[in-house]
């Protein structure tokens, strides 16, 4: 290209590209709202804070939080305890009058690496990750969570058809 | 009565009478009070701009920016200043100690000196020098001495490279910015800032930016060149983080660093005010700045700030849009593009004055 034409084309390019970029940033500046969630200020906690998100809303559905156990479905098969790579689940069962009871179900949440293996292996989806993540406490022993206070009977084993449909 | 100092002096004279020794005191006070006010105003606006810079950055990147100190983080800049004061002041063992201590003040003094001749509207100008604009150009380039000094005195390779770059950059960009301002001087025939403002008017078609197409271009050349003189992105070579860590101020800590910081952000406001006064009509609302009442004078100040503050925001906006240039691009942009174009503007404005008998494009409208 003729150098003289190139010279003016360069000027035009500079003006065009700079204004193009500035318009894009202006759009973001003026239009787009911030996506930051002001944790924990803007959480729906009490009646005083009306606007804002609840804890449920700010974590995604597949979030791996603290483990919870649903004892209406847990069959006491100990699969989760066996599969845990770092052995932090402790389950004890006891047989009383032909009914098995779970007398202990401890998960040491301070060591858990949230790998999710126990969740995957559970045949009845009794043990799942909750959305809870606020675990700061003053004594690390508080993080060893006892899910069973008084012995609970194990759930009935689902029949084959039920298990498949579930 | 052409500046604030003489007004204060005459008021003091009326109040306390006059005698040779008292007059000396009046002169001293007359200049001291406006000077301190200007230092405070520039320092404060610089501080607020550091906050706004982070706010604007946040808004552009869909973040929030500072939001902890005060409502919406509005007191963050005060917290930062206090923090800087409380930090330990470290001087490297092998640094040239005297130069090292002196450099931040020179940079800051450069900023404050420019503040002396800025017409803030009405009679609010510390001193209306008859070489006002030349003084401005000189004072702005005083910064380069401070930067080079800090780079040399730090005894640090990064700092030295930053200092050298700033010298090359500021000296080059001084030329187009001065030439762009000279186009306006051709029209007014005076370097006095108050005169330049007085020649313009309230309405946009009376401003020098719309005087003819060449002053319009000159305004943008001044804008680009002053961005480079401020060491702002996209021309922040002296402190290029990715190459030089922090450039010329890498060894500084505590309030010495704070002075560099305040000077940088104060300079944003100063150049925005220069552009406002020279090209955008300053605080002119079509009334005489010295004779009208105090209410009108404050209105002029308001008009001035209403024009200058958005220009500061443009500087922040550019910073969060453009990436840094390469150093050869920066040099070729100055010497191949800005300087020739500003010469063309200067010559064509001179011809324009000759051909159109000193009238602007909108001369019929502005009467
Ligand atoms: S998530 Fe992993 S580490 Fe945590 S309890 Fe389950 S298997 Fe063990
Ligand atoms: S939680 Fe699931 S895997 Fe663990 S014992 Fe109960 S049923 Fe078995």
Coordinates of C-alpha atoms and ligand atoms in Angstrom, one line a residue:
Chain A
X1 CA 0.0 0.0 0.0
X2 CA 1.0 3.5 -0.6
X3 CA 2.8 4.8 2.6
X4 CA 0.8 8.0 2.5
X5 CA -2.5 6.1 2.4
X6 CA -1.2 3.7 5.1
X7 CA -0.4 6.7 7.3
X8 CA -4.0 7.9 7.2
X9 CA -5.4 4.4 7.5
X10 CA -3.3 4.0 10.7
X11 CA -4.9 7.1 12.2
X12 CA -8.3 5.9 11.2
X13 CA -7.6 2.4 12.7
X14 CA -6.5 4.0 16.0
X15 CA -9.6 6.1 16.3
X16 CA -11.9 3.3 15.3
X17 CA -10.5 0.6 17.5
X18 CA -10.1 2.8 20.5
X19 CA -13.7 4.2 20.3
X20 CA -14.9 0.6 19.7
X21 CA -13.2 -0.6 22.9
X22 CA -14.3 2.4 24.9
X23 CA -18.0 1.8 23.9
X24 CA -17.7 -1.8 25.1
X25 CA -16.3 -0.8 28.5
X26 CA -18.9 2.0 28.7
X27 CA -21.6 -0.6 28.2
X28 CA -20.2 -2.7 31.1
X29 CA -19.7 0.3 33.2
X30 CA -23.2 1.7 32.9
X31 CA -25.5 -1.2 32.1
X32 CA -24.2 -4.5 33.6
X33 CA -24.8 -4.9 37.3
X34 CA -22.0 -6.3 39.5
X35 CA -22.2 -10.1 39.9
X36 CA -20.4 -10.0 43.3
X37 CA -22.4 -11.4 46.2
X38 CA -21.6 -9.6 49.3
X39 CA -21.2 -12.5 51.6
X40 CA -22.1 -12.5 54.5
X41 CA -23.6 -9.0 54.6
X42 CA -26.5 -9.4 52.2
X43 CA -27.7 -12.8 53.2
X44 CA -31.3 -13.3 54.2
X45 CA -30.9 -14.1 57.8
X46 CA -33.3 -12.2 60.0
X47 CA -36.3 -10.1 59.3
X48 CA -34.1 -7.0 59.2
X49 CA -32.3 -7.8 56.0
X50 CA -35.0 -7.8 53.4
X51 CA -33.0 -7.8 50.2
X52 CA -30.3 -10.1 49.3
X53 CA -29.9 -13.8 48.7
X54 CA -30.4 -16.7 50.9
X55 CA -27.5 -19.1 51.5
X56 CA -29.4 -21.7 49.3
X57 CA -29.4 -19.3 46.4
X58 CA -25.7 -18.4 46.4
X59 CA -24.3 -21.9 46.2
X60 CA -24.8 -23.9 43.1
X61 CA -26.8 -27.1 43.0
X62 CA -23.8 -29.4 42.8
X63 CA -22.0 -27.7 45.6
X64 CA -20.2 -30.2 47.9
X65 CA -20.8 -29.0 51.4
X66 CA -21.1 -30.8 54.7
X67 CA -22.4 -34.4 54.5
X68 CA -25.8 -35.1 55.8
X69 CA -27.4 -38.5 56.3
X70 CA -31.1 -39.2 55.8
X71 CA -31.9 -42.0 58.3
X72 CA -35.3 -42.7 56.7
X73 CA -33.4 -44.3 53.8
X74 CA -30.0 -45.3 55.3
X75 CA -29.9 -49.1 55.4
X76 CA -26.7 -49.3 57.5
X77 CA -24.7 -51.1 54.8
X78 CA -21.5 -49.4 55.9
X79 CA -20.5 -48.9 52.2
X80 CA -19.7 -45.3 52.8
X81 CA -17.5 -46.1 55.8
X82 CA -15.6 -48.7 53.8
X83 CA -15.1 -46.6 50.7
X84 CA -13.9 -43.4 52.4
X85 CA -10.3 -43.1 51.4
X86 CA -9.3 -41.5 54.7
X87 CA -11.5 -43.4 57.1
X88 CA -13.4 -40.5 58.6
X89 CA -16.8 -42.0 58.7
X90 CA -17.5 -44.2 61.7
X91 CA -20.6 -46.3 61.8
X92 CA -21.7 -48.8 64.5
X93 CA -24.7 -50.9 64.2
X94 CA -26.4 -53.2 66.9
X95 CA -29.0 -55.8 66.6
X96 CA -31.9 -55.6 69.1
X97 CA -34.8 -58.0 68.8
X98 CA -34.1 -58.8 65.2
X99 CA -34.0 -55.1 64.2
X100 CA -30.7 -53.5 63.4
X101 CA -30.1 -50.1 65.0
X102 CA -27.5 -47.5 64.0
X103 CA -25.9 -46.5 67.3
X104 CA -23.2 -44.3 65.9
X105 CA -22.8 -42.3 62.7
X106 CA -19.9 -39.9 63.0
X107 CA -18.3 -38.0 60.2
X108 CA -15.1 -36.1 61.0
X109 CA -15.9 -33.1 58.8
X110 CA -12.5 -31.4 59.6
X111 CA -10.7 -34.1 57.6
X112 CA -13.1 -34.6 54.8
X113 CA -11.8 -33.7 51.4
X114 CA -15.2 -33.6 49.8
X115 CA -14.3 -36.2 47.2
X116 CA -17.8 -37.4 47.1
X117 CA -16.9 -41.1 47.0
X118 CA -19.2 -42.0 49.9
X119 CA -22.1 -40.2 48.1
X120 CA -21.6 -42.1 44.9
X121 CA -21.4 -45.5 46.6
X122 CA -24.4 -45.2 48.8
X123 CA -27.1 -47.5 47.4
X124 CA -30.0 -45.5 48.7
X125 CA -28.7 -42.0 48.4
X126 CA -29.0 -41.5 52.1
X127 CA -25.7 -39.7 52.5
X128 CA -25.5 -36.5 50.4
X129 CA -23.6 -33.2 50.4
X130 CA -25.6 -30.4 51.8
X131 CA -25.1 -26.8 50.9
X132 CA -23.7 -25.9 54.3
X133 CA -20.2 -24.5 54.2
X134 CA -20.0 -22.1 57.2
X135 CA -18.0 -24.4 59.5
X136 CA -15.7 -22.0 61.4
X137 CA -15.6 -22.9 65.0
X138 CA -13.2 -22.6 68.0
X139 CA -12.6 -26.2 68.7
X140 CA -11.7 -28.7 66.0
X141 CA -13.6 -31.4 67.8
X142 CA -16.9 -29.6 67.1
X143 CA -16.3 -30.6 63.5
X144 CA -16.6 -34.2 64.3
X145 CA -20.3 -34.4 63.7
X146 CA -22.5 -37.0 65.4
X147 CA -25.5 -37.7 63.2
X148 CA -27.0 -40.2 65.6
X149 CA -27.9 -39.2 69.2
X150 CA -30.2 -42.0 70.1
X151 CA -30.1 -45.3 68.2
X152 CA -32.2 -45.3 65.1
X153 CA -33.5 -48.4 63.3
X154 CA -32.1 -49.0 59.8
X155 CA -34.5 -48.5 56.9
X156 CA -35.9 -51.4 55.1
X157 CA -33.8 -52.6 52.2
X158 CA -35.5 -51.5 49.0
X159 CA -36.7 -54.4 46.8
X160 CA -35.0 -54.9 43.4
X161 CA -37.7 -53.2 41.4
X162 CA -37.8 -50.2 43.7
X163 CA -34.0 -49.8 43.6
X164 CA -33.9 -49.8 39.9
X165 CA -36.7 -47.3 39.5
X166 CA -35.1 -45.1 42.1
Chain B
X1 CA -7.4 43.0 41.0
X2 CA -6.7 40.0 38.9
X3 CA -6.2 37.3 41.4
X4 CA -7.4 36.0 44.7
X5 CA -4.2 37.1 46.5
X6 CA -4.8 40.8 45.7
X7 CA -8.5 40.5 46.7
X8 CA -7.5 39.0 50.0
X9 CA -4.9 41.7 50.5
X10 CA -7.4 44.5 49.8
X11 CA -9.9 43.0 52.2
X12 CA -7.2 42.7 54.9
X13 CA -6.2 46.3 54.3
X14 CA -9.8 47.5 54.7
X15 CA -10.1 45.6 57.9
X16 CA -6.8 46.3 59.7
X17 CA -5.5 49.4 58.0
X18 CA -2.2 49.5 56.1
X19 CA 1.4 50.2 56.9
X20 CA 4.6 49.0 55.1
X21 CA 5.2 46.2 57.6
X22 CA 1.6 45.1 57.7
X23 CA 1.5 45.1 53.9
X24 CA 4.3 42.6 53.8
X25 CA 2.2 40.4 56.1
X26 CA -0.9 40.9 53.9
X27 CA 1.1 39.9 50.8
X28 CA 2.3 36.8 52.6
X29 CA -1.1 35.8 53.9
X30 CA -2.8 36.7 50.6
X31 CA -0.7 34.1 48.8
X32 CA -0.4 31.5 51.6
X33 CA -4.1 31.0 52.1
X34 CA -5.0 30.3 48.4
X35 CA -1.8 28.2 48.0
X36 CA -2.8 26.0 51.0
X37 CA -6.3 25.8 49.7
X38 CA -5.1 24.7 46.3
X39 CA -2.8 22.0 47.8
X40 CA -5.6 20.7 49.9
X41 CA -8.1 20.7 47.0
X42 CA -5.7 18.9 44.7
X43 CA -4.7 16.4 47.4
X44 CA -8.3 15.7 48.2
X45 CA -9.4 15.4 44.6
X46 CA -6.4 13.1 44.0
X47 CA -7.4 11.0 47.0
X48 CA -11.0 10.7 45.8
X49 CA -9.8 9.9 42.3
X50 CA -7.9 6.9 43.7
X51 CA -11.2 5.6 45.2
X52 CA -13.1 6.4 42.0
X53 CA -10.5 4.6 39.9
X54 CA -11.1 1.4 41.9
X55 CA -14.9 2.0 41.8
X56 CA -14.8 2.5 38.0
X57 CA -12.5 -0.5 37.5
X58 CA -15.0 -2.6 39.6
X59 CA -18.0 -1.3 37.6
X60 CA -16.4 -2.0 34.3
X61 CA -15.4 -5.5 35.3
X62 CA -18.7 -6.3 36.9
X63 CA -17.3 -6.1 40.4
X64 CA -18.1 -3.9 43.3
X65 CA -14.8 -2.2 44.1
X66 CA -14.1 -0.9 47.6
X67 CA -17.2 -1.3 49.8
X68 CA -16.1 -1.8 53.3
X69 CA -15.0 1.6 54.7
X70 CA -18.0 3.9 55.0
X71 CA -21.1 3.8 52.9
X72 CA -20.2 2.2 49.6
X73 CA -16.5 2.4 50.5
X74 CA -16.6 6.2 50.2
X75 CA -14.0 6.7 53.0
X76 CA -11.6 4.1 51.7
X77 CA -9.2 6.8 50.4
X78 CA -8.9 8.3 53.9
X79 CA -8.1 4.9 55.4
X80 CA -5.5 4.4 52.7
X81 CA -3.8 7.7 53.5
X82 CA -3.7 6.9 57.2
X83 CA -2.3 3.5 56.4
X84 CA 0.4 5.0 54.2
X85 CA 1.4 7.5 57.0
X86 CA 1.7 4.6 59.5
X87 CA 3.9 2.4 57.4
X88 CA 7.6 2.1 58.0
X89 CA 9.7 4.5 55.8
X90 CA 12.4 2.3 54.3
X91 CA 15.4 3.8 52.5
X92 CA 17.6 1.3 50.8
X93 CA 21.1 1.1 52.3
X94 CA 22.9 1.7 49.0
X95 CA 20.5 4.4 47.8
X96 CA 21.6 8.0 47.3
X97 CA 19.8 9.1 50.4
X98 CA 19.4 12.8 49.8
X99 CA 18.2 12.5 46.3
X100 CA 16.0 9.6 47.4
X101 CA 14.3 11.8 50.0
X102 CA 14.0 14.8 47.7
X103 CA 12.4 13.1 44.6
X104 CA 8.8 12.6 45.8
X105 CA 8.6 16.2 46.8
X106 CA 9.8 17.5 43.5
X107 CA 7.1 15.4 41.8
X108 CA 4.5 16.7 44.1
X109 CA 5.6 20.3 43.8
X110 CA 5.3 20.0 40.1
X111 CA 1.7 19.1 40.5
X112 CA 1.0 21.9 43.1
X113 CA 2.7 24.5 41.0
X114 CA 0.4 23.9 38.1
X115 CA -2.5 24.3 40.5
X116 CA -1.4 27.9 41.1
X117 CA -2.4 29.2 37.7
X118 CA -5.6 27.1 37.1
X119 CA -8.6 29.4 37.0
X120 CA -11.2 27.6 39.1
X121 CA -13.9 30.0 37.9
X122 CA -14.7 33.5 39.0
X123 CA -11.8 35.2 40.8
X124 CA -10.7 31.9 42.2
X125 CA -7.2 31.7 40.8
X126 CA -4.1 32.0 43.0
X127 CA -2.2 34.1 40.6
X128 CA -3.1 35.2 37.1
X129 CA 0.4 35.2 35.5
X130 CA 0.7 36.9 32.1
X131 CA 2.7 33.8 31.1
X132 CA 0.2 31.4 32.7
X133 CA 0.0 28.8 30.1
X134 CA 3.8 28.7 29.5
X135 CA 4.2 28.3 33.3
X136 CA 1.8 25.4 33.3
X137 CA 3.7 23.6 30.5
X138 CA 6.9 24.1 32.4
X139 CA 5.5 23.0 35.8
X140 CA 4.0 19.9 34.3
X141 CA 7.3 18.8 32.9
X142 CA 9.0 19.4 36.3
X143 CA 7.7 15.9 37.1
X144 CA 10.3 14.3 34.8
X145 CA 13.1 15.6 37.0
X146 CA 11.5 14.0 40.1
X147 CA 10.9 10.7 38.3
X148 CA 14.4 10.5 36.9
X149 CA 15.8 11.4 40.3
X150 CA 13.9 8.7 42.1
X151 CA 14.9 6.2 39.5
X152 CA 18.6 7.1 39.8
X153 CA 18.7 7.5 43.6
X154 CA 17.0 4.1 44.3
X155 CA 20.1 2.3 43.0
X156 CA 17.8 -0.3 41.5
X157 CA 17.8 -1.5 37.9
X158 CA 14.0 -1.5 37.6
X159 CA 13.7 2.0 39.0
X160 CA 16.5 3.3 36.8
X161 CA 14.8 1.9 33.7
X162 CA 11.5 3.4 34.8
X163 CA 13.2 6.8 35.3
X164 CA 14.9 6.7 31.9
X165 CA 11.6 5.7 30.2
X166 CA 9.7 8.5 31.9
X167 CA 12.3 11.0 30.7
X168 CA 12.1 9.8 27.1
X169 CA 8.3 9.7 27.3
X170 CA 7.5 12.9 29.0
X171 CA 10.0 15.0 27.0
X172 CA 8.6 13.6 23.8
X173 CA 5.0 14.2 24.7
X174 CA 5.7 17.6 26.0
X175 CA 5.9 18.8 22.4
X176 CA 2.5 17.8 21.1
X177 CA 0.7 18.9 24.2
X178 CA 2.4 22.3 24.2
X179 CA 1.7 22.7 20.4
X180 CA -1.9 21.8 21.0
X181 CA -2.2 24.5 23.6
X182 CA -0.5 27.0 21.4
X183 CA -3.3 26.8 18.8
X184 CA -5.5 28.4 21.4
X185 CA -2.9 31.0 22.1
X186 CA -3.1 32.0 18.5
X187 CA -6.7 32.8 19.0
X188 CA -6.5 34.7 22.3
X189 CA -3.1 36.3 21.8
X190 CA -2.5 36.0 25.5
X191 CA -1.0 33.5 27.8
X192 CA -3.1 34.6 30.8
X193 CA -5.4 31.8 31.9
X194 CA -8.1 34.2 33.0
X195 CA -8.0 35.9 29.6
X196 CA -8.3 32.6 27.8
X197 CA -11.3 31.7 29.9
X198 CA -12.8 35.2 29.4
X199 CA -12.6 34.9 25.6
X200 CA -14.9 31.9 25.7
X201 CA -18.5 31.8 26.8
X202 CA -21.2 29.7 28.5
X203 CA -22.4 27.9 25.4
X204 CA -20.5 25.1 23.7
X205 CA -20.3 27.0 20.4
X206 CA -18.3 29.7 22.2
X207 CA -15.7 27.3 23.5
X208 CA -12.4 27.0 21.8
X209 CA -12.8 23.3 21.1
X210 CA -15.5 24.2 18.5
X211 CA -13.7 27.3 17.3
X212 CA -12.5 25.6 14.1
X213 CA -11.9 21.9 13.1
X214 CA -8.2 22.2 14.0
X215 CA -8.8 23.2 17.6
X216 CA -11.1 20.3 17.8
X217 CA -8.3 18.0 16.8
X218 CA -5.9 19.9 19.1
X219 CA -8.1 19.1 22.0
X220 CA -7.8 15.4 21.4
X221 CA -4.0 15.6 20.8
X222 CA -3.7 17.4 24.1
X223 CA -5.8 14.7 25.7
X224 CA -3.6 11.9 24.4
X225 CA -0.3 13.7 25.1
X226 CA -1.4 14.6 28.6
X227 CA -2.3 11.0 29.3
X228 CA 1.3 10.1 28.3
X229 CA 2.7 12.9 30.5
X230 CA 0.7 11.5 33.4
X231 CA 2.2 8.0 32.9
X232 CA -1.3 6.6 32.7
X233 CA -2.3 3.5 30.9
X234 CA -1.9 3.1 27.9
X235 CA 1.3 5.0 28.3
X236 CA 2.4 3.7 31.8
X237 CA 5.9 2.7 30.7
X238 CA 7.7 4.2 33.7
X239 CA 5.8 1.9 36.0
X240 CA 5.0 -1.0 33.7
X241 CA 4.1 -3.7 36.3
X242 CA 4.7 -6.6 34.1
X243 CA 8.2 -5.5 33.1
X244 CA 9.5 -3.2 35.8
X245 CA 7.6 -4.4 38.9
X246 CA 6.6 -0.8 39.8
X247 CA 9.2 1.2 37.9
X248 CA 10.6 4.4 39.3
X249 CA 8.8 4.1 42.7
X250 CA 9.7 0.4 43.4
X251 CA 11.9 1.2 46.4
X252 CA 9.6 3.7 48.0
X253 CA 7.4 3.0 50.9
X254 CA 5.2 4.8 53.4
X255 CA 4.2 8.4 52.6
X256 CA 7.1 8.9 50.2
X257 CA 5.3 6.5 47.9
X258 CA 2.1 8.3 48.9
X259 CA 3.4 11.5 47.4
X260 CA 4.1 9.8 44.1
X261 CA 0.6 8.4 44.2
X262 CA -1.1 11.7 45.2
X263 CA 0.9 13.5 42.5
X264 CA -0.2 11.0 39.9
X265 CA -3.8 11.3 40.7
X266 CA -3.6 15.1 41.4
X267 CA -2.1 15.5 37.9
X268 CA -5.2 13.8 36.4
X269 CA -7.3 16.5 37.9
X270 CA -4.8 19.2 36.9
X271 CA -4.6 18.2 33.2
X272 CA -8.4 17.9 33.2
X273 CA -8.6 21.4 34.5
X274 CA -6.2 22.7 31.9
X275 CA -8.3 21.1 29.2
X276 CA -11.4 22.6 30.7
X277 CA -10.0 26.1 31.0
X278 CA -8.3 26.2 27.7
X279 CA -10.7 24.3 25.4
X280 CA -14.0 23.9 27.2
X281 CA -14.7 27.4 28.4
X282 CA -13.6 26.9 32.0
X283 CA -16.0 28.5 34.5
X284 CA -17.2 31.1 32.1
X285 CA -20.9 31.7 32.4
X286 CA -20.9 34.9 30.4
X287 CA -20.4 37.3 33.3
X288 CA -17.4 39.2 34.4
X289 CA -15.5 37.0 36.8
X290 CA -14.3 39.9 39.1
X291 CA -17.3 42.2 39.2
X292 CA -20.2 39.8 39.7
X293 CA -21.5 38.8 43.1
X294 CA -20.2 35.9 45.2
X295 CA -23.2 33.7 44.3
X296 CA -22.4 34.0 40.6
X297 CA -18.7 33.3 41.3
X298 CA -19.5 30.1 43.2
X299 CA -21.7 29.1 40.3
X300 CA -18.7 29.6 38.0
X301 CA -16.7 27.3 40.2
X302 CA -19.5 24.8 40.0
X303 CA -19.5 25.0 36.2
X304 CA -15.8 24.6 36.2
X305 CA -15.9 21.4 38.3
X306 CA -18.9 20.1 36.3
X307 CA -16.6 20.1 33.2
X308 CA -13.4 19.0 34.8
X309 CA -14.6 16.0 36.8
X310 CA -16.1 14.2 33.8
X311 CA -12.8 14.6 32.0
X312 CA -11.1 12.9 35.0
X313 CA -13.5 10.1 34.6
X314 CA -12.6 9.8 30.9
X315 CA -9.0 9.3 32.0
X316 CA -10.1 6.4 34.3
X317 CA -12.3 5.0 31.6
X318 CA -9.4 4.9 29.1
X319 CA -7.2 3.2 31.7
X320 CA -9.6 0.3 32.0
X321 CA -10.2 0.0 28.3
X322 CA -6.8 0.0 26.6
X323 CA -3.8 -2.3 27.1
X324 CA -0.3 -0.8 27.3
X325 CA 1.4 0.0 24.1
X326 CA 4.8 -1.2 23.1
X327 CA 7.6 1.3 23.8
X328 CA 8.4 1.7 20.1
X329 CA 4.8 2.2 19.3
X330 CA 4.6 4.9 21.9
X331 CA 7.6 6.7 20.4
X332 CA 6.4 6.4 16.8
X333 CA 2.9 7.6 17.9
X334 CA 4.4 10.7 19.3
X335 CA 7.0 11.6 16.7
X336 CA 5.2 10.3 13.5
X337 CA 1.6 11.2 14.3
X338 CA 1.0 13.6 17.2
X339 CA 3.7 16.1 16.5
X340 CA 3.1 16.5 12.7
X341 CA -0.7 16.6 13.3
X342 CA -0.3 19.3 16.0
X343 CA 1.9 21.3 13.7
X344 CA -0.7 21.1 11.0
X345 CA -3.3 22.3 13.5
X346 CA -1.1 25.2 14.5
X347 CA -0.4 26.3 11.0
X348 CA -4.0 25.8 9.8
X349 CA -5.3 27.8 12.8
X350 CA -2.9 30.6 11.9
X351 CA -4.2 30.6 8.3
X352 CA -7.8 30.4 9.6
X353 CA -7.2 33.5 11.7
X354 CA -5.9 35.2 8.5
X355 CA -8.6 34.1 6.2
X356 CA -11.7 34.4 8.4
X357 CA -10.5 37.5 10.1
X358 CA -10.3 35.9 13.5
X359 CA -13.8 34.5 13.5
X360 CA -14.6 30.9 14.5
X361 CA -17.0 28.5 12.7
X362 CA -19.9 29.6 14.9
X363 CA -19.1 33.2 14.9
X364 CA -22.5 34.2 13.7
X365 CA -24.2 32.3 16.5
X366 CA -21.9 33.5 19.2
X367 CA -22.4 37.1 17.9
Ligands
LIG1 S1 -16.5 -37.0 50.8 FE1 -14.7 -38.4 50.6 S2 -13.4 -37.9 52.3 FE2 -15.4 -37.0 52.8 S3 -16.5 -38.6 53.9 FE3 -17.0 -39.0 51.8 S4 -15.5 -40.4 51.1 FE4 -14.7 -39.6 53.0
LIG2 S1 -25.3 -43.7 54.3 FE1 -25.6 -45.0 52.5 S2 -23.7 -46.1 52.2 FE2 -23.7 -45.2 54.3 S3 -24.4 -46.9 55.6 FE3 -26.2 -45.6 55.0 S4 -27.0 -46.6 53.2 FE4 -25.0 -47.4 53.4

